[in-house]
Amino acid sequence: MLHGLMMQMPLLISALIKHADRHHGDTEIVSRRVEGDIHRYTYRHLHRRARQMANALASLGIRMSDRVATLAWNGYRHLELYYAVSGSGAVLHTINPRLHPEQIAWIANHAEDRALFFDLTFLPIVEAVAPHCRSIRHWVAMIDKEKMPATSKVSLLCYEDLINSHSDDYEWPEFDENLASSLCYTSGTTGNPKGALYSHRSTILHTYAIALPDSLSLSARDVVLPVVPMFHVNAWGLPYAATMTGAKMVMPGGQLDGKSLYELFEQERVTVSAGVPTVWQGLLAYTEASGLKFSTMNRTVIGGSACPPAMIKLFQEKYGVQVLHAWGMTEMSPVGTVATLKAKHLALPPQQREAVQQKQGRVVFGVDMKIVGDDGGELPWDGKAFGDLLVRGPWVVREYFKGEGGNPLRNGWFPTGDVATIDADGYMQITDRSKDVIKSGGEWISSIELENIAMAHPAVAMAACIAVKHPKWDERPLLVVVKKPNAQVTREELLAHFEGKVAKWQIPDDVVFVESIPLGATGKMLKTKLREQFRDYKLPSVA
Ligand code: AMP
């Protein structure tokens, strides 16, 4: 056995901020604050304040591996905590403020959080959950001193006081790269939420992978605006990838409407952004209505749920913004695949190129995937056979925090709960969440495919396809549609729109128009809610 003779240097998150300071010290971080103004500073300032905060955390009694929670928007203070908490060896637990307060308290207790840092927007949540959180000793409001609330039901510390009362004299400690760095709970539509506990090593490897040219292709020439929240799987890793590459960061705070985002894109010369399809819908509705174009944005990452083909077309053909359709999950840090083209696709006409981009994409190096049938046997990569999608890799969970839910792996592979095809070029396409699949007469119908077709209709703002019970076919698809404002379309016109696009037996049985479709805490359509709502729905084919 001959070992290599290279240095053993642990892969630590603190190295990212040291690097950004040293090599990109004057690169800006621009944040829209809860205070209402735009704040700017540089990586040098970020590093200094992160060191001050690391000293402050020690003074609050936070030790190695203690969990420190946040309830916060994307902003510079949240970024400081990303580095101060993980860099000092504690564990950053980002909580999704859109969860129900009961769930937030449950998660904080399960994680045994020692302190919770929050944006003032979330003071009502803090006041509601504080009496139920058993382990939290310190509640810290991330706000300027003069904006601190005069009274509160909870005894609060001021973030800026903490920073100002500590020096920046701090050496980032060196420790085992396999120690925990951060914690995210899955949305947990069934059962209790489960914690994905990332390590320094898994985070750094994931960061390298997402910055690659065929992933998000990030560089020191980019200006990155993560719309995806820092409480949703670490904003898909962008807060780490920006310091690794030296990209400028623009943080939108809580103002995620089309107008506010557009203004930031233009004012700060944003080149790349990332978010779920529902956010882009808001932005595109605004630009379409106002006749605006993007002057600097050249690509955007869309994931979290399937990107409708109509959105890819609009972004690319009208706005000249390349769509990077990506797939992943909390359990995967989160990025697994990105739909970037290969050389052989470049000469294809736009429609065929977009057909490739509609798929969820190729794995980034480090992730291994396969699809299996009901018997567990591997299925061919022919773009047709579909089955359970399994993954493995150094940034994929091997078990949940505190062993919740038992061993999640199947022979060393993590079952994603998604159903997918993989084609001969390695492009994976999700046909459904396994529990959303519609089973009609023993055949599976892809709800995502039907939704994509519906969304391509000019009158449709949002569409969800769910299974409803059928005496003969077991289940049949029902299309639930939100129309665009002032748009007109009938049930018959929508059903006719499916003809020739899918097999006749896959066309939905009926259409219902609704005011809105319920969305979950991470912007995904809540099909469980819709299925409940339409549980007793009588299809015309049954009546
Ligand atoms: P979460 O852990 O909340 O990020 O949810 C992960 C799940 O979101 C995946 O297992 C997929 O079901 C879904 N998802 C993420 N990205 C995509 C995508 N690009 N297309 C379709 N589904 C997606």
Coordinates of C-alpha atoms and ligand atoms in Angstrom, one line a residue:
M1 CA 0.0 0.0 0.0
L2 CA 1.4 3.4 -0.9
H3 CA -0.3 6.4 0.4
G4 CA -0.2 9.7 -1.5
L5 CA 2.0 12.4 0.0
M6 CA -0.3 15.4 -0.2
M7 CA -1.1 17.6 2.8
Q8 CA -4.1 16.7 5.0
M9 CA -6.0 19.9 5.2
P10 CA -9.6 19.6 6.5
L11 CA -12.2 21.0 4.2
L12 CA -13.8 23.7 6.4
I13 CA -16.4 26.4 5.8
S14 CA -14.2 29.1 7.4
A15 CA -11.7 28.7 4.5
L16 CA -14.3 30.1 2.2
I17 CA -14.7 33.4 4.0
K18 CA -10.9 33.7 4.5
H19 CA -10.5 33.2 0.8
A20 CA -13.1 35.7 -0.1
D21 CA -11.6 38.3 2.2
R22 CA -8.0 37.8 0.9
H23 CA -8.7 37.5 -2.8
H24 CA -12.0 39.4 -3.3
G25 CA -11.9 41.8 -0.3
D26 CA -13.4 44.7 -2.1
T27 CA -16.2 42.7 -3.8
E28 CA -19.6 43.9 -2.7
I29 CA -22.5 42.3 -0.8
V30 CA -25.7 44.3 -1.3
S31 CA -28.7 43.7 0.8
R32 CA -32.2 45.0 1.0
R33 CA -32.8 45.3 4.7
V34 CA -35.8 44.8 7.0
E35 CA -35.0 48.4 8.0
G36 CA -36.2 49.4 4.5
D37 CA -32.9 50.6 3.0
I38 CA -30.2 49.1 0.8
H39 CA -27.1 48.1 2.7
R40 CA -23.7 47.6 1.0
Y41 CA -20.3 46.4 2.2
T42 CA -17.6 44.0 1.1
Y43 CA -16.2 40.5 1.8
R44 CA -13.6 42.2 4.0
H45 CA -16.4 43.6 6.2
L46 CA -18.3 40.4 6.1
H47 CA -15.2 38.5 7.4
R48 CA -14.5 41.1 10.1
R49 CA -18.1 41.1 11.4
A50 CA -18.3 37.2 11.2
R51 CA -15.2 37.1 13.5
Q52 CA -16.8 39.6 15.9
M53 CA -19.9 37.4 15.8
A54 CA -17.9 34.3 16.5
N55 CA -16.5 36.0 19.6
A56 CA -20.1 37.0 20.5
L57 CA -21.3 33.5 20.2
A58 CA -18.6 32.2 22.5
S59 CA -19.6 34.9 25.0
L60 CA -23.2 33.6 24.8
G61 CA -21.9 30.2 25.8
I62 CA -22.2 28.6 22.3
R63 CA -19.8 25.7 22.1
M64 CA -18.6 23.3 19.4
S65 CA -21.6 21.4 17.8
D66 CA -24.2 23.5 19.6
R67 CA -27.1 24.3 17.3
V68 CA -27.8 28.0 16.6
A69 CA -31.1 28.7 14.8
T70 CA -32.1 31.4 12.4
L71 CA -35.4 32.8 11.2
A72 CA -34.2 35.2 8.6
W73 CA -34.4 36.5 5.0
N74 CA -31.5 36.6 2.6
G75 CA -29.3 39.4 3.9
Y76 CA -25.8 40.3 5.1
R77 CA -26.4 39.5 8.8
H78 CA -27.7 36.0 7.9
L79 CA -24.6 35.5 5.8
E80 CA -22.4 36.6 8.7
L81 CA -24.1 33.9 10.8
Y82 CA -23.5 31.3 8.0
Y83 CA -19.8 31.8 8.6
A84 CA -19.6 32.8 12.3
V85 CA -21.7 29.8 13.5
S86 CA -20.3 27.0 11.2
G87 CA -16.8 28.5 11.1
S88 CA -16.5 28.5 14.9
G89 CA -17.6 24.8 15.0
A90 CA -21.3 25.3 16.0
V91 CA -24.1 24.2 13.8
L92 CA -26.3 26.6 11.8
H93 CA -29.9 25.6 11.9
T94 CA -31.9 27.6 9.3
I95 CA -35.6 27.4 10.1
N96 CA -38.2 28.1 7.5
P97 CA -40.4 30.9 8.9
R98 CA -43.3 29.8 6.6
L99 CA -43.8 26.7 8.7
H100 CA -46.6 26.6 11.2
P101 CA -45.4 28.0 14.6
E102 CA -46.1 24.6 16.2
Q103 CA -43.8 23.0 13.7
I104 CA -41.1 25.6 14.3
A105 CA -41.2 24.9 18.1
W106 CA -41.1 21.2 17.4
I107 CA -38.1 21.5 15.2
A108 CA -36.3 23.9 17.6
N109 CA -36.8 21.4 20.4
H110 CA -35.8 18.5 18.3
A111 CA -32.6 20.3 17.2
E112 CA -32.0 21.5 20.8
D113 CA -31.2 25.0 19.5
R114 CA -29.3 27.1 22.1
A115 CA -29.9 30.5 20.5
L116 CA -32.2 31.9 17.8
F117 CA -31.4 34.8 15.6
F118 CA -34.3 36.4 13.7
D119 CA -35.3 39.3 11.4
L120 CA -37.8 41.6 13.0
T121 CA -40.4 40.5 10.5
F122 CA -40.6 37.3 12.5
L123 CA -41.0 38.8 15.9
P124 CA -44.7 37.5 16.1
I125 CA -43.4 34.0 15.4
V126 CA -40.7 34.3 18.1
E127 CA -43.3 35.6 20.6
A128 CA -45.6 32.7 19.8
V129 CA -43.0 29.9 20.0
A130 CA -40.7 31.2 22.8
P131 CA -42.8 29.7 25.6
H132 CA -42.6 26.3 23.9
C133 CA -38.9 26.2 23.1
R134 CA -37.2 24.4 25.9
S135 CA -33.5 24.8 24.9
I136 CA -33.2 28.3 23.5
R137 CA -31.4 30.6 26.0
H138 CA -30.9 33.7 23.7
W139 CA -33.2 35.4 21.3
V140 CA -31.3 37.8 19.1
A141 CA -33.1 40.4 16.9
M142 CA -31.1 41.1 13.7
I143 CA -31.7 44.8 13.6
D144 CA -30.1 48.2 14.2
K145 CA -30.2 49.2 17.9
E146 CA -32.5 52.2 17.3
K147 CA -35.0 49.9 15.5
M148 CA -35.2 47.4 18.4
P149 CA -38.8 46.9 19.6
A150 CA -39.6 49.0 22.7
T151 CA -41.3 46.1 24.4
S152 CA -41.6 42.4 23.6
K153 CA -43.0 39.4 25.4
V154 CA -39.5 37.8 25.0
S155 CA -36.3 39.1 26.4
L156 CA -34.3 40.1 23.3
L157 CA -30.7 40.8 22.5
C158 CA -29.7 43.2 19.8
Y159 CA -27.5 41.7 17.0
E160 CA -25.6 45.0 16.5
D161 CA -24.9 45.3 20.2
L162 CA -23.4 41.8 20.1
I163 CA -21.2 42.7 17.2
N164 CA -20.1 46.1 18.6
S165 CA -19.2 44.7 22.0
H166 CA -16.8 42.1 20.6
S167 CA -13.4 42.4 18.9
D168 CA -12.6 40.9 15.5
D169 CA -9.6 39.2 17.0
Y170 CA -10.5 35.7 16.3
E171 CA -8.7 32.7 14.8
W172 CA -11.0 30.2 13.0
P173 CA -10.4 26.9 14.7
E174 CA -9.2 23.8 12.8
F175 CA -11.2 20.6 13.4
D176 CA -12.3 17.4 11.7
E177 CA -14.0 18.2 8.3
N178 CA -16.6 15.5 9.1
L179 CA -18.1 17.5 11.9
A180 CA -21.6 18.9 11.5
S181 CA -21.8 22.4 10.0
S182 CA -25.5 23.0 9.4
L183 CA -28.9 21.5 9.7
C184 CA -32.1 21.7 7.6
Y185 CA -35.3 20.0 8.3
T186 CA -37.3 18.6 5.4
S187 CA -40.8 19.9 4.9
G188 CA -42.2 16.6 6.2
T189 CA -45.5 16.4 4.4
T190 CA -46.0 13.1 6.2
G191 CA -44.8 12.3 9.7
N192 CA -42.4 14.5 11.7
P193 CA -39.9 16.7 9.9
K194 CA -36.5 15.1 9.6
G195 CA -33.2 16.9 9.9
A196 CA -30.5 16.7 7.2
L197 CA -27.3 17.4 9.0
Y198 CA -24.5 18.6 6.6
S199 CA -20.8 18.4 7.4
H200 CA -18.1 20.8 6.5
R201 CA -16.7 18.3 4.0
S202 CA -20.0 17.7 2.3
T203 CA -20.7 21.4 2.1
I204 CA -17.3 22.2 0.5
L205 CA -17.5 19.3 -2.0
H206 CA -21.1 20.4 -2.9
T207 CA -19.8 24.0 -3.3
Y208 CA -17.1 23.0 -5.8
A209 CA -19.6 20.9 -7.7
I210 CA -22.3 23.6 -8.1
A211 CA -19.8 26.2 -9.2
L212 CA -18.6 24.1 -12.2
P213 CA -19.2 25.3 -15.8
D214 CA -21.9 22.7 -16.5
S215 CA -23.5 23.4 -13.1
L216 CA -24.1 27.1 -12.4
S217 CA -20.8 28.2 -13.9
L218 CA -20.1 30.8 -11.2
S219 CA -17.1 33.2 -11.3
A220 CA -15.6 36.4 -10.0
R221 CA -17.2 38.2 -12.9
D222 CA -20.7 37.2 -11.7
V223 CA -23.3 39.1 -9.7
V224 CA -25.5 36.5 -7.9
L225 CA -28.9 37.2 -6.5
P226 CA -30.3 34.2 -4.7
V227 CA -34.1 34.5 -4.6
V228 CA -34.2 31.1 -3.1
P229 CA -34.2 31.7 0.6
M230 CA -31.2 31.0 2.8
F231 CA -33.7 28.9 4.9
H232 CA -34.4 26.6 2.0
V233 CA -31.4 24.2 1.8
N234 CA -28.9 27.0 2.3
A235 CA -30.1 28.9 -0.7
W236 CA -29.1 25.9 -2.8
G237 CA -25.5 26.5 -1.7
L238 CA -25.0 29.9 -3.3
P239 CA -23.8 31.7 -0.1
Y240 CA -20.9 29.3 -0.1
A241 CA -20.3 29.3 -3.9
A242 CA -20.2 33.1 -3.9
T243 CA -17.3 33.2 -1.4
M244 CA -15.5 30.3 -3.2
T245 CA -15.6 32.1 -6.5
G246 CA -15.6 35.7 -5.4
A247 CA -18.9 36.6 -7.1
K248 CA -20.7 39.7 -5.9
M249 CA -23.8 38.9 -3.9
V250 CA -27.2 40.7 -3.9
M251 CA -29.6 39.8 -1.2
P252 CA -33.3 40.6 -1.7
G253 CA -34.5 40.5 1.9
G254 CA -38.2 39.9 2.3
Q255 CA -39.3 41.8 -0.8
L256 CA -39.7 39.1 -3.4
D257 CA -42.4 40.7 -5.6
G258 CA -41.7 41.1 -9.3
K259 CA -41.1 44.9 -9.1
S260 CA -38.7 44.8 -6.2
L261 CA -36.7 42.0 -7.7
Y262 CA -36.5 43.6 -11.1
E263 CA -35.2 46.8 -9.6
L264 CA -32.4 45.0 -7.8
F265 CA -31.5 43.0 -10.9
E266 CA -31.1 46.2 -12.9
Q267 CA -29.5 48.4 -10.3
E268 CA -26.9 45.9 -9.2
R269 CA -26.2 44.5 -12.6
V270 CA -27.2 40.9 -11.6
T271 CA -25.9 38.2 -14.0
V272 CA -27.3 35.1 -12.4
S273 CA -30.2 34.3 -10.1
A274 CA -31.9 31.2 -8.7
G275 CA -35.4 30.4 -7.4
V276 CA -38.5 28.2 -7.7
P277 CA -40.9 28.5 -10.7
T278 CA -43.6 30.4 -8.6
V279 CA -41.2 33.3 -7.9
W280 CA -40.3 33.6 -11.6
Q281 CA -44.0 33.6 -12.5
G282 CA -44.3 36.8 -10.4
L283 CA -41.3 38.4 -12.0
L284 CA -42.3 37.5 -15.5
A285 CA -45.8 38.8 -14.9
Y286 CA -44.3 42.1 -13.9
T287 CA -41.9 42.4 -16.9
E288 CA -44.5 41.3 -19.3
A289 CA -47.0 43.8 -18.1
S290 CA -44.5 46.6 -18.0
G291 CA -42.6 45.8 -21.3
L292 CA -39.3 45.5 -19.5
K293 CA -36.1 43.5 -20.4
F294 CA -33.1 42.4 -18.4
S295 CA -30.0 44.3 -19.3
T296 CA -27.4 42.1 -17.5
M297 CA -29.0 38.9 -16.3
N298 CA -27.9 36.1 -18.6
R299 CA -28.9 32.9 -16.8
T300 CA -31.2 31.7 -14.0
V301 CA -31.4 28.5 -12.0
I302 CA -34.9 27.2 -11.7
G303 CA -35.7 24.2 -9.5
G304 CA -37.5 23.0 -6.4
S305 CA -40.3 21.9 -8.7
A306 CA -40.5 21.2 -12.4
C307 CA -39.9 24.3 -14.5
P308 CA -42.8 24.6 -17.0
P309 CA -41.5 24.5 -20.6
A310 CA -43.4 27.7 -21.4
M311 CA -41.2 29.5 -18.8
I312 CA -38.0 28.2 -20.4
K313 CA -39.2 29.4 -23.8
L314 CA -40.2 32.8 -22.6
F315 CA -37.0 33.4 -20.6
Q316 CA -34.7 32.2 -23.4
E317 CA -36.4 33.3 -26.6
K318 CA -37.9 36.6 -25.4
Y319 CA -35.5 37.7 -22.7
G320 CA -32.2 36.1 -23.7
V321 CA -31.9 34.6 -20.2
Q322 CA -30.6 31.0 -20.2
V323 CA -32.6 28.7 -17.9
L324 CA -30.6 26.2 -15.9
H325 CA -33.2 23.7 -14.8
A326 CA -31.9 21.9 -11.8
W327 CA -33.1 19.2 -9.5
G328 CA -32.2 18.3 -6.0
M329 CA -33.5 17.9 -2.5
T330 CA -32.8 18.8 1.1
E331 CA -31.3 15.4 1.6
M332 CA -28.8 16.2 -1.2
S333 CA -27.5 19.6 0.0
P334 CA -29.4 20.1 -2.4
V335 CA -28.1 19.9 -6.0
G336 CA -28.2 16.6 -7.9
T337 CA -28.6 17.4 -11.5
V338 CA -28.6 20.4 -13.9
A339 CA -29.9 20.5 -17.4
T340 CA -27.0 22.0 -19.3
L341 CA -26.5 21.1 -22.9
K342 CA -23.8 18.9 -24.5
A343 CA -21.9 20.0 -27.6
K344 CA -24.1 17.8 -29.8
H345 CA -27.2 19.8 -28.8
L346 CA -25.8 23.2 -29.8
A347 CA -26.8 23.1 -33.4
L348 CA -30.3 21.9 -32.7
P349 CA -33.2 24.3 -33.3
P350 CA -34.4 26.1 -30.2
Q351 CA -37.4 23.8 -29.7
Q352 CA -35.3 20.6 -29.6
R353 CA -32.7 22.3 -27.3
E354 CA -35.5 23.3 -25.0
A355 CA -36.8 19.7 -24.9
V356 CA -33.4 18.7 -23.4
Q357 CA -33.6 21.6 -20.9
Q358 CA -37.1 20.6 -19.8
K359 CA -35.5 17.5 -18.3
Q360 CA -34.1 17.8 -14.8
G361 CA -30.6 17.2 -16.2
R362 CA -27.3 15.4 -15.8
V363 CA -25.7 14.6 -12.5
V364 CA -23.0 16.9 -11.3
F365 CA -19.8 15.0 -10.6
G366 CA -20.0 13.4 -7.2
V367 CA -23.6 12.3 -7.5
D368 CA -24.5 8.8 -8.7
M369 CA -28.0 7.9 -9.7
K370 CA -30.1 5.0 -11.0
I371 CA -33.7 4.1 -11.6
V372 CA -35.2 0.8 -10.4
G373 CA -38.4 -1.0 -11.0
D374 CA -40.8 -2.5 -8.4
D375 CA -38.5 -5.6 -8.0
G376 CA -35.5 -3.3 -7.2
G377 CA -33.9 -4.2 -10.6
E378 CA -32.1 -1.4 -12.4
L379 CA -34.0 0.0 -15.4
P380 CA -32.4 0.9 -18.7
W381 CA -31.4 4.5 -19.6
D382 CA -33.6 4.8 -22.7
G383 CA -35.6 7.9 -21.8
K384 CA -38.7 5.7 -21.6
A385 CA -38.5 3.3 -18.7
F386 CA -39.4 5.0 -15.5
G387 CA -39.0 3.9 -11.9
D388 CA -37.9 5.0 -8.4
L389 CA -34.9 7.3 -8.6
L390 CA -32.1 6.4 -6.2
V391 CA -28.9 8.5 -5.5
R392 CA -25.7 8.3 -3.6
G393 CA -22.8 10.6 -3.1
P394 CA -20.7 12.5 -0.6
W395 CA -23.3 15.2 -0.1
V396 CA -26.3 12.8 0.2
V397 CA -27.7 12.0 3.7
R398 CA -26.9 8.6 5.1
E399 CA -29.3 9.0 8.0
Y400 CA -31.4 11.7 9.5
F401 CA -30.5 13.7 12.6
K402 CA -31.0 11.6 15.8
G403 CA -31.8 8.6 13.6
E404 CA -35.3 9.9 13.0
G405 CA -37.3 7.5 10.7
G406 CA -34.7 4.7 10.9
N407 CA -32.3 3.8 8.2
P408 CA -33.4 5.6 5.0
L409 CA -31.0 3.8 2.7
R410 CA -31.8 0.9 0.3
N411 CA -28.6 -1.1 -0.1
G412 CA -26.5 2.0 0.3
W413 CA -28.6 4.2 -2.0
F414 CA -31.0 7.0 -1.0
P415 CA -34.5 6.6 -2.4
T416 CA -35.5 10.1 -3.5
G417 CA -39.3 9.5 -3.6
D418 CA -39.2 10.7 -7.2
V419 CA -40.1 8.7 -10.2
A420 CA -38.0 9.4 -13.2
T421 CA -36.6 8.3 -16.6
I422 CA -33.0 8.6 -17.6
D423 CA -32.0 8.9 -21.3
A424 CA -29.0 7.5 -23.1
D425 CA -27.1 10.8 -22.7
G426 CA -27.7 10.6 -18.9
Y427 CA -30.4 13.3 -18.7
M428 CA -32.8 12.5 -15.9
Q429 CA -36.5 13.5 -16.1
I430 CA -38.8 13.5 -13.2
T431 CA -42.3 12.3 -14.1
D432 CA -43.7 12.6 -10.6
R433 CA -43.3 12.5 -6.9
S434 CA -44.1 8.8 -6.2
K435 CA -47.1 9.8 -4.1
D436 CA -48.4 12.2 -6.8
V437 CA -48.4 9.6 -9.6
I438 CA -51.8 9.0 -11.2
K439 CA -52.6 5.3 -11.7
S440 CA -55.2 4.8 -14.4
G441 CA -56.1 1.2 -15.4
G442 CA -52.8 0.0 -14.2
E443 CA -50.9 2.6 -16.2
W444 CA -49.1 5.6 -14.7
I445 CA -49.8 9.1 -15.9
S446 CA -47.3 11.8 -15.2
S447 CA -48.9 14.7 -13.4
I448 CA -46.0 16.9 -14.2
E449 CA -46.4 16.3 -18.0
L450 CA -50.0 17.3 -17.9
E451 CA -49.3 20.4 -15.8
N452 CA -46.6 21.5 -18.2
I453 CA -49.0 21.2 -21.1
A454 CA -51.7 23.2 -19.3
M455 CA -49.2 25.9 -18.3
A456 CA -48.3 26.4 -21.9
H457 CA -51.9 27.6 -22.6
P458 CA -51.8 31.5 -22.6
A459 CA -54.8 31.8 -20.2
V460 CA -53.3 29.6 -17.5
A461 CA -51.3 31.1 -14.6
M462 CA -50.9 27.9 -12.6
A463 CA -52.1 24.3 -13.0
A464 CA -52.0 21.2 -10.8
C465 CA -53.0 17.7 -11.8
I466 CA -54.2 15.3 -9.2
A467 CA -55.7 11.8 -9.1
V468 CA -59.3 11.4 -8.2
K469 CA -60.9 8.0 -7.5
H470 CA -62.6 6.3 -10.4
P471 CA -64.7 3.1 -10.1
K472 CA -63.4 1.6 -13.4
W473 CA -59.9 3.0 -13.8
D474 CA -59.0 3.3 -10.2
E475 CA -57.8 6.9 -10.6
R476 CA -58.2 9.5 -13.3
P477 CA -56.5 12.9 -13.7
L478 CA -58.3 16.1 -12.6
L479 CA -56.8 19.4 -13.7
V480 CA -57.0 22.3 -11.2
V481 CA -56.4 25.6 -12.9
V482 CA -55.8 29.2 -11.8
K483 CA -56.5 31.6 -14.8
K484 CA -54.3 34.6 -15.5
P485 CA -56.0 37.9 -14.5
N486 CA -58.7 38.8 -17.0
A487 CA -58.0 35.7 -19.2
Q488 CA -60.8 33.6 -20.5
V489 CA -60.8 29.9 -21.2
T490 CA -63.3 27.2 -20.9
R491 CA -63.0 23.6 -19.7
E492 CA -63.6 22.3 -23.3
E493 CA -60.9 24.6 -24.7
L494 CA -58.4 23.5 -22.2
L495 CA -59.1 19.8 -22.7
A496 CA -58.8 20.3 -26.5
H497 CA -55.4 21.9 -25.9
F498 CA -54.2 18.4 -24.7
E499 CA -55.2 16.7 -28.0
G500 CA -52.2 15.4 -29.9
K501 CA -49.8 16.2 -27.1
V502 CA -50.4 13.1 -25.0
A503 CA -52.2 9.8 -25.5
K504 CA -56.0 10.2 -25.5
W505 CA -56.4 8.1 -22.3
Q506 CA -53.9 10.4 -20.5
I507 CA -56.0 13.6 -21.1
P508 CA -57.6 14.8 -17.8
D509 CA -61.2 13.9 -17.3
D510 CA -62.2 17.3 -16.1
V511 CA -61.0 20.8 -15.3
V512 CA -61.9 22.9 -12.3
F513 CA -61.1 26.6 -12.1
V514 CA -60.0 27.9 -8.7
E515 CA -58.8 31.3 -7.3
S516 CA -55.5 29.9 -6.0
I517 CA -53.6 26.6 -5.5
P518 CA -52.2 26.1 -2.0
L519 CA -48.4 26.4 -1.8
G520 CA -46.2 24.8 0.8
A521 CA -43.4 26.5 2.8
T522 CA -40.9 26.2 0.0
G523 CA -43.2 27.3 -2.8
K524 CA -44.3 23.9 -4.0
M525 CA -47.9 23.1 -4.8
L526 CA -49.5 21.3 -1.9
K527 CA -51.1 18.4 -3.8
T528 CA -51.9 16.7 -0.5
K529 CA -54.2 19.6 0.3
L530 CA -55.7 19.6 -3.2
R531 CA -56.4 15.9 -3.0
E532 CA -58.2 16.4 0.3
Q533 CA -60.2 19.3 -1.2
F534 CA -61.3 17.2 -4.2
R535 CA -61.5 13.8 -2.4
D536 CA -65.3 13.5 -3.1
Y537 CA -65.1 15.1 -6.5
K538 CA -67.5 13.5 -9.0
L539 CA -65.9 13.2 -12.5
P540 CA -68.4 13.7 -15.4
S541 CA -67.3 10.3 -16.7
V542 CA -68.7 8.7 -13.5
A543 CA -71.9 10.6 -13.1
Ligands
AMP1 P1 -37.0 19.7 -1.0 O1 -36.3 18.8 -0.2 O2 -38.1 20.4 -0.2 O3 -36.1 20.7 -1.7 O4 -37.9 18.9 -2.1 C1 -37.2 18.0 -2.9 C2 -38.2 17.5 -4.0 O5 -38.6 18.6 -4.8 C3 -37.6 16.5 -5.0 O6 -37.5 15.2 -4.4 C4 -38.5 16.7 -6.1 O7 -39.7 16.0 -5.9 C5 -38.9 18.1 -6.1 N1 -38.0 18.8 -7.1 C6 -36.9 19.6 -6.9 N2 -36.5 20.1 -8.0 C7 -37.3 19.7 -9.0 C8 -37.4 19.9 -10.4 N3 -36.5 20.6 -11.1 N4 -38.4 19.3 -11.1 C9 -39.3 18.5 -10.5 N5 -39.3 18.3 -9.1 C10 -38.3 18.9 -8.4

